[in-house]
Amino acid sequence: MNSLINRFFLRETTPRENEDLAAWIEADAAHKAEFERAYDVFVLSQMLLGGNTISQVRKPRRHFSALFVKRAAAAVAVAAALVAGVVLGKEYYTRPLLKTIQGTSLVSETQPGLRTTVFLSDGTRVDLNSGSHLEYPAIFYGPERRVALKGEAMFDVAKDAEHPFIVETFSYDVKAVGTRFDVIADEFSGEFSTALLEGNVVVLDKQAQPAVWMEPKEIVRLVNGKLLHSKMESTDAYLWTDGIVSVTGVPFDELLRMLERAYGVHIEMRRKDIPEIHYSYLKFRVSDGIEHAFRILRRRCDFNYSYEEATGIYYID
């Protein structure tokens, strides 16, 4: 039975197996307790695997208060909902209940200047950049695997042609099956981009209609309300997952946005002209600090900088 429970959490069971599991839970209170313990372990593994940082647990809106065991774990919402499905009938369990289970979501956030890795229940790896926010189901159910992003993340999606993976953002959504791509979604600044490193993705508008089909080594940016689709000259800009900032081929103003994300700081340009970076090839590690980055850049880039401790802002002069 342990194998069946594990496959249930991984969304690998058939409808018939779901009914068998429901009947087994209904048969004995000890079975229910075993299921709840197994789910506790599963959710905990989602929190700890790869250093996941779970800041919130969002439970389904539908409540089954008479059957809930009041604990502060996400497992309660799902396990109790499953038992409620047993009581109300297997037809109820096998259809709308799965949507209820899907409604239990977790939220991972990264603090400014830090990065983290999140492993989703389907095996997808997500690297979250500094100051980013990812909401995702504790267990994926239904025809789609859907998550919501604020900030920047690199997605290495587990291949599953029958269940597309969709990243929701404030402007456009990104749909994939199994691939590796970077998404930036900053509603405050209006910045949106998708860079495809491997596989294929499609950028969708908010009516779920395809806006851009992408091939590897292509990037889509939102500029003045329109999507610009182009080839990437280099993938070095996405070495942030390894804690590296690459200056190669990056304009100064775009580099400042990269530094803000990497170090979790705010940088303001006080000069009118944009300095030119006279490096054909340059990379530095985030761990060396932003002051080190500025010192290296100033060797071949004409600018000065200052830091105002009261506001926590770096100024470029």
Short mmCIF file of C-alpha atoms in Angstrom, two decimals:
data_model
loop_
_atom_site.label_atom_id
_atom_site.label_comp_id
_atom_site.label_asym_id
_atom_site.label_seq_id
_atom_site.Cartn_x
_atom_site.Cartn_y
_atom_site.Cartn_z
CA MET A 1 0.00 0.00 0.00
CA ASN A 2 2.93 2.37 0.61
CA SER A 3 3.80 2.16 -3.06
CA LEU A 4 0.24 3.05 -4.07
CA ILE A 5 0.18 6.03 -1.68
CA ASN A 6 3.48 7.32 -3.04
CA ARG A 7 2.27 7.01 -6.63
CA PHE A 8 -0.95 8.82 -5.66
CA PHE A 9 1.08 11.80 -4.42
CA LEU A 10 3.12 11.75 -7.63
CA ARG A 11 -0.07 11.74 -9.75
CA GLU A 12 0.75 8.35 -11.25
CA THR A 13 -2.34 6.37 -10.15
CA THR A 14 -5.29 5.37 -12.33
CA PRO A 15 -8.94 6.21 -11.46
CA ARG A 16 -9.43 2.57 -10.42
CA GLU A 17 -6.41 2.74 -8.11
CA ASN A 18 -7.78 5.97 -6.63
CA GLU A 19 -11.01 4.18 -5.77
CA ASP A 20 -9.06 1.29 -4.21
CA LEU A 21 -7.07 3.75 -2.11
CA ALA A 22 -10.24 5.53 -0.99
CA ALA A 23 -11.81 2.21 0.05
CA TRP A 24 -8.67 1.23 1.98
CA ILE A 25 -8.69 4.53 3.92
CA GLU A 26 -12.38 4.16 4.71
CA ALA A 27 -11.90 0.63 6.03
CA ASP A 28 -9.81 1.45 9.10
CA ALA A 29 -8.93 4.55 11.16
CA ALA A 30 -5.35 3.29 11.26
CA HIS A 31 -5.26 3.44 7.48
CA LYS A 32 -6.38 7.06 7.58
CA ALA A 33 -3.63 7.87 10.07
CA GLU A 34 -1.05 6.10 7.90
CA PHE A 35 -2.16 8.10 4.88
CA GLU A 36 -1.93 11.38 6.82
CA ARG A 37 1.58 10.54 8.06
CA ALA A 38 2.67 9.70 4.52
CA TYR A 39 1.38 13.01 3.25
CA ASP A 40 3.09 14.90 6.09
CA VAL A 41 6.37 13.35 4.98
CA PHE A 42 5.67 14.15 1.34
CA VAL A 43 4.95 17.83 1.98
CA LEU A 44 7.94 18.10 4.30
CA SER A 45 10.13 16.67 1.54
CA GLN A 46 8.84 19.39 -0.79
CA MET A 47 9.85 21.98 1.79
CA LEU A 48 13.31 20.61 2.48
CA LEU A 49 14.45 19.08 -0.81
CA GLY A 50 17.00 21.38 -2.36
CA GLY A 51 16.64 23.91 0.44
CA ASN A 52 13.05 24.91 -0.36
CA THR A 53 11.82 27.85 1.70
CA ILE A 54 8.07 27.62 2.23
CA SER A 55 6.75 30.91 3.56
CA GLN A 56 3.03 30.15 3.28
CA VAL A 57 0.58 27.30 2.91
CA ARG A 58 -2.62 28.20 1.10
CA LYS A 59 -5.42 25.74 1.68
CA PRO A 60 -8.37 25.02 -0.62
CA ARG A 61 -11.36 27.32 -0.26
CA ARG A 62 -13.73 24.39 0.25
CA HIS A 63 -13.84 23.29 3.89
CA PHE A 64 -14.57 19.91 5.43
CA SER A 65 -14.46 21.09 9.04
CA ALA A 66 -16.13 18.06 10.57
CA LEU A 67 -13.37 15.83 9.29
CA PHE A 68 -10.34 18.08 9.70
CA VAL A 69 -7.77 17.23 12.35
CA LYS A 70 -6.57 20.68 13.33
CA ARG A 71 -2.85 20.77 12.71
CA ALA A 72 -0.76 23.45 11.08
CA ALA A 73 0.53 21.26 8.25
CA ALA A 74 -0.56 21.40 4.63
CA ALA A 75 -1.18 17.67 4.87
CA VAL A 76 -4.36 18.24 6.85
CA ALA A 77 -6.19 19.97 4.03
CA VAL A 78 -5.42 17.24 1.54
CA ALA A 79 -5.71 14.17 3.73
CA ALA A 80 -8.96 15.30 5.33
CA ALA A 81 -10.37 16.26 1.97
CA LEU A 82 -9.60 12.78 0.71
CA VAL A 83 -11.47 11.22 3.62
CA ALA A 84 -14.40 13.57 3.00
CA GLY A 85 -14.48 12.28 -0.55
CA VAL A 86 -14.75 8.73 0.80
CA VAL A 87 -17.69 9.64 3.05
CA LEU A 88 -19.54 11.48 0.29
CA GLY A 89 -18.94 8.77 -2.28
CA LYS A 90 -16.24 7.65 -4.67
CA GLU A 91 -17.72 9.54 -7.61
CA TYR A 92 -17.25 12.76 -5.62
CA TYR A 93 -13.73 11.72 -4.70
CA THR A 94 -12.55 10.90 -8.19
CA ARG A 95 -13.67 14.18 -9.80
CA PRO A 96 -14.16 17.48 -7.92
CA LEU A 97 -12.06 16.35 -4.96
CA LEU A 98 -8.94 16.25 -7.12
CA LYS A 99 -9.49 19.94 -7.86
CA THR A 100 -9.76 20.57 -4.11
CA ILE A 101 -6.46 18.79 -3.55
CA GLN A 102 -4.90 20.82 -6.33
CA GLY A 103 -6.07 23.96 -4.51
CA THR A 104 -3.63 23.35 -1.64
CA SER A 105 -0.66 25.48 -2.62
CA LEU A 106 2.72 26.41 -1.22
CA VAL A 107 4.60 29.69 -1.59
CA SER A 108 8.38 29.91 -1.82
CA GLU A 109 10.12 33.27 -1.55
CA THR A 110 13.76 34.32 -1.70
CA GLN A 111 15.13 37.12 0.42
CA PRO A 112 16.97 40.02 -1.26
CA GLY A 113 20.49 39.02 -2.24
CA LEU A 114 19.80 35.28 -1.94
CA ARG A 115 18.80 32.47 -4.31
CA THR A 116 17.05 29.19 -3.66
CA THR A 117 16.08 25.99 -5.47
CA VAL A 118 12.59 24.52 -5.34
CA PHE A 119 11.70 20.99 -6.46
CA LEU A 120 8.05 20.55 -7.43
CA SER A 121 6.06 17.35 -6.98
CA ASP A 122 6.48 16.35 -10.65
CA GLY A 123 10.28 16.59 -10.46
CA THR A 124 10.54 20.05 -12.02
CA ARG A 125 13.44 22.12 -10.70
CA VAL A 126 12.98 25.86 -10.19
CA ASP A 127 15.86 28.20 -9.35
CA LEU A 128 14.49 31.39 -7.78
CA ASN A 129 16.51 34.56 -8.07
CA SER A 130 16.82 37.20 -5.36
CA GLY A 131 13.54 38.74 -4.18
CA SER A 132 11.34 36.33 -6.15
CA HIS A 133 8.05 34.64 -5.26
CA LEU A 134 6.69 31.32 -6.56
CA GLU A 135 3.27 29.84 -5.76
CA TYR A 136 2.65 26.22 -6.74
CA PRO A 137 0.41 23.25 -5.81
CA ALA A 138 1.67 20.84 -3.17
CA ILE A 139 0.63 18.13 -5.64
CA PHE A 140 -0.15 18.65 -9.33
CA TYR A 141 -3.55 17.37 -10.46
CA GLY A 142 -5.68 17.99 -13.51
CA PRO A 143 -4.74 18.54 -17.15
CA GLU A 144 -2.13 21.26 -16.45
CA ARG A 145 0.78 21.92 -14.12
CA ARG A 146 0.31 25.58 -13.25
CA VAL A 147 2.49 27.87 -11.09
CA ALA A 148 2.59 31.65 -10.54
CA LEU A 149 5.78 33.73 -10.57
CA LYS A 150 6.76 37.19 -9.40
CA GLY A 151 10.42 38.02 -9.97
CA GLU A 152 12.86 35.80 -11.86
CA ALA A 153 13.16 32.03 -12.07
CA MET A 154 14.87 29.40 -14.17
CA PHE A 155 12.60 26.42 -14.88
CA ASP A 156 13.94 22.96 -15.70
CA VAL A 157 10.60 21.29 -16.42
CA ALA A 158 10.05 17.54 -16.06
CA LYS A 159 8.78 16.22 -19.38
CA ASP A 160 5.09 15.27 -19.42
CA ALA A 161 3.42 15.76 -22.78
CA GLU A 162 -0.05 15.04 -21.38
CA HIS A 163 0.21 17.75 -18.69
CA PRO A 164 1.63 21.06 -20.00
CA PHE A 165 3.54 23.24 -17.56
CA ILE A 166 2.31 26.84 -17.37
CA VAL A 167 4.01 29.78 -15.63
CA GLU A 168 1.56 32.57 -14.85
CA THR A 169 2.85 36.15 -14.66
CA PHE A 170 1.29 39.60 -14.42
CA SER A 171 1.37 40.11 -18.19
CA TYR A 172 1.87 36.95 -20.26
CA ASP A 173 2.00 33.26 -19.41
CA VAL A 174 4.58 30.72 -20.60
CA LYS A 175 3.58 27.18 -21.59
CA ALA A 176 5.97 24.23 -21.89
CA VAL A 177 6.04 20.43 -21.73
CA GLY A 178 9.64 19.59 -20.86
CA THR A 179 12.28 22.24 -21.32
CA ARG A 180 14.59 24.78 -19.68
CA PHE A 181 13.76 28.48 -19.73
CA ASP A 182 14.13 31.70 -17.75
CA VAL A 183 11.23 34.02 -16.92
CA ILE A 184 11.40 37.56 -15.53
CA ALA A 185 8.09 39.02 -14.34
CA ASP A 186 8.24 42.30 -12.42
CA GLU A 187 4.84 43.96 -12.33
CA PHE A 188 6.18 47.03 -10.50
CA SER A 189 8.60 47.92 -13.29
CA GLY A 190 6.52 46.35 -16.07
CA GLU A 191 9.40 44.06 -17.04
CA PHE A 192 8.59 40.71 -18.65
CA SER A 193 10.87 38.40 -20.61
CA THR A 194 11.27 34.73 -21.45
CA ALA A 195 14.54 33.21 -22.58
CA LEU A 196 14.50 29.65 -23.94
CA LEU A 197 17.63 27.58 -23.45
CA GLU A 198 16.33 24.10 -24.36
CA GLY A 199 13.16 22.63 -25.84
CA ASN A 200 10.14 24.63 -26.98
CA VAL A 201 7.74 27.02 -25.28
CA VAL A 202 4.86 29.24 -26.30
CA VAL A 203 4.10 32.64 -24.77
CA LEU A 204 0.36 33.02 -24.14
CA ASP A 205 -1.75 36.12 -23.72
CA LYS A 206 -4.27 36.34 -20.87
CA GLN A 207 -6.94 34.75 -23.09
CA ALA A 208 -4.63 31.69 -23.34
CA GLN A 209 -4.03 32.41 -27.02
CA PRO A 210 -0.51 31.84 -28.44
CA ALA A 211 1.35 35.12 -28.84
CA VAL A 212 4.85 33.84 -29.69
CA TRP A 213 6.22 30.36 -30.41
CA MET A 214 9.84 30.09 -29.30
CA GLU A 215 12.81 27.97 -30.38
CA PRO A 216 16.01 27.35 -28.38
CA LYS A 217 18.36 30.32 -27.91
CA GLU A 218 15.57 32.84 -28.44
CA ILE A 219 14.28 35.56 -26.13
CA VAL A 220 11.00 37.45 -25.92
CA ARG A 221 10.82 40.84 -24.18
CA LEU A 222 7.91 43.14 -23.41
CA VAL A 223 8.88 46.60 -24.72
CA ASN A 224 6.42 49.50 -24.78
CA GLY A 225 3.47 47.13 -24.54
CA LYS A 226 4.62 44.87 -27.39
CA LEU A 227 6.49 41.56 -27.45
CA LEU A 228 9.85 41.65 -29.22
CA HIS A 229 11.11 38.26 -30.38
CA SER A 230 14.83 37.82 -31.13
CA LYS A 231 17.79 35.46 -31.08
CA MET A 232 20.12 35.32 -28.08
CA GLU A 233 23.75 35.98 -28.86
CA SER A 234 24.82 34.39 -25.58
CA THR A 235 23.26 32.53 -22.65
CA ASP A 236 25.75 34.02 -20.18
CA ALA A 237 23.07 36.30 -18.72
CA TYR A 238 21.48 33.22 -17.16
CA LEU A 239 24.54 32.12 -15.21
CA TRP A 240 22.91 33.74 -12.17
CA THR A 241 21.74 30.23 -11.21
CA ASP A 242 25.43 29.50 -10.52
CA GLY A 243 25.90 32.78 -8.64
CA ILE A 244 27.64 34.49 -11.58
CA VAL A 245 26.83 37.84 -13.22
CA SER A 246 28.05 38.16 -16.81
CA VAL A 247 28.71 41.59 -18.31
CA THR A 248 29.39 40.27 -21.81
CA GLY A 249 27.24 42.08 -24.36
CA VAL A 250 24.95 43.64 -21.73
CA PRO A 251 24.17 47.40 -21.91
CA PHE A 252 24.91 49.38 -18.75
CA ASP A 253 21.28 50.12 -17.86
CA GLU A 254 20.30 46.46 -18.28
CA LEU A 255 23.29 45.43 -16.19
CA LEU A 256 22.06 47.63 -13.34
CA ARG A 257 18.75 45.72 -13.32
CA MET A 258 20.71 42.45 -13.19
CA LEU A 259 22.73 43.76 -10.23
CA GLU A 260 19.56 44.83 -8.44
CA ARG A 261 18.12 41.32 -8.75
CA ALA A 262 21.39 39.59 -7.86
CA TYR A 263 22.15 41.62 -4.74
CA GLY A 264 18.65 42.61 -3.67
CA VAL A 265 19.46 46.34 -3.78
CA HIS A 266 18.03 49.46 -5.41
CA ILE A 267 20.17 51.42 -7.89
CA GLU A 268 19.27 54.81 -9.34
CA MET A 269 20.90 56.49 -12.34
CA ARG A 270 21.40 60.23 -11.71
CA ARG A 271 23.34 60.99 -14.89
CA LYS A 272 21.53 61.53 -18.20
CA ASP A 273 23.85 59.59 -20.49
CA ILE A 274 24.33 55.82 -20.26
CA PRO A 275 27.97 54.81 -19.76
CA GLU A 276 29.57 52.35 -22.18
CA ILE A 277 31.11 49.15 -20.85
CA HIS A 278 34.51 48.61 -22.48
CA TYR A 279 34.79 44.93 -21.61
CA SER A 280 34.46 42.32 -24.33
CA TYR A 281 34.29 39.58 -21.70
CA LEU A 282 33.72 39.91 -17.96
CA LYS A 283 32.09 37.82 -15.24
CA PHE A 284 32.10 38.11 -11.48
CA ARG A 285 30.65 36.13 -8.61
CA VAL A 286 27.70 37.46 -6.63
CA SER A 287 29.38 36.25 -3.43
CA ASP A 288 32.14 38.86 -3.90
CA GLY A 289 29.63 41.65 -3.24
CA ILE A 290 28.27 44.60 -5.19
CA GLU A 291 31.12 46.92 -4.15
CA HIS A 292 33.55 44.52 -5.82
CA ALA A 293 31.38 44.51 -8.96
CA PHE A 294 31.37 48.31 -9.12
CA ARG A 295 35.14 48.51 -8.64
CA ILE A 296 35.79 46.05 -11.48
CA LEU A 297 33.35 47.82 -13.80
CA ARG A 298 34.90 51.25 -13.16
CA ARG A 299 38.25 50.07 -14.54
CA ARG A 300 36.80 50.22 -18.07
CA CYS A 301 33.58 52.12 -17.62
CA ASP A 302 33.36 55.84 -16.88
CA PHE A 303 31.03 56.30 -13.90
CA ASN A 304 31.05 57.01 -10.19
CA TYR A 305 28.80 55.54 -7.55
CA SER A 306 27.76 56.34 -4.02
CA TYR A 307 25.65 54.68 -1.34
CA GLU A 308 23.11 56.47 0.83
CA GLU A 309 22.72 54.49 4.03
CA ALA A 310 19.52 56.26 5.10
CA THR A 311 17.63 55.11 2.00
CA GLY A 312 19.67 52.01 1.15
CA ILE A 313 20.06 53.24 -2.44
CA TYR A 314 23.14 53.11 -4.70
CA TYR A 315 23.43 56.14 -7.01
CA ILE A 316 25.24 56.15 -10.35
CA ASP A 317 26.80 59.52 -11.26
#
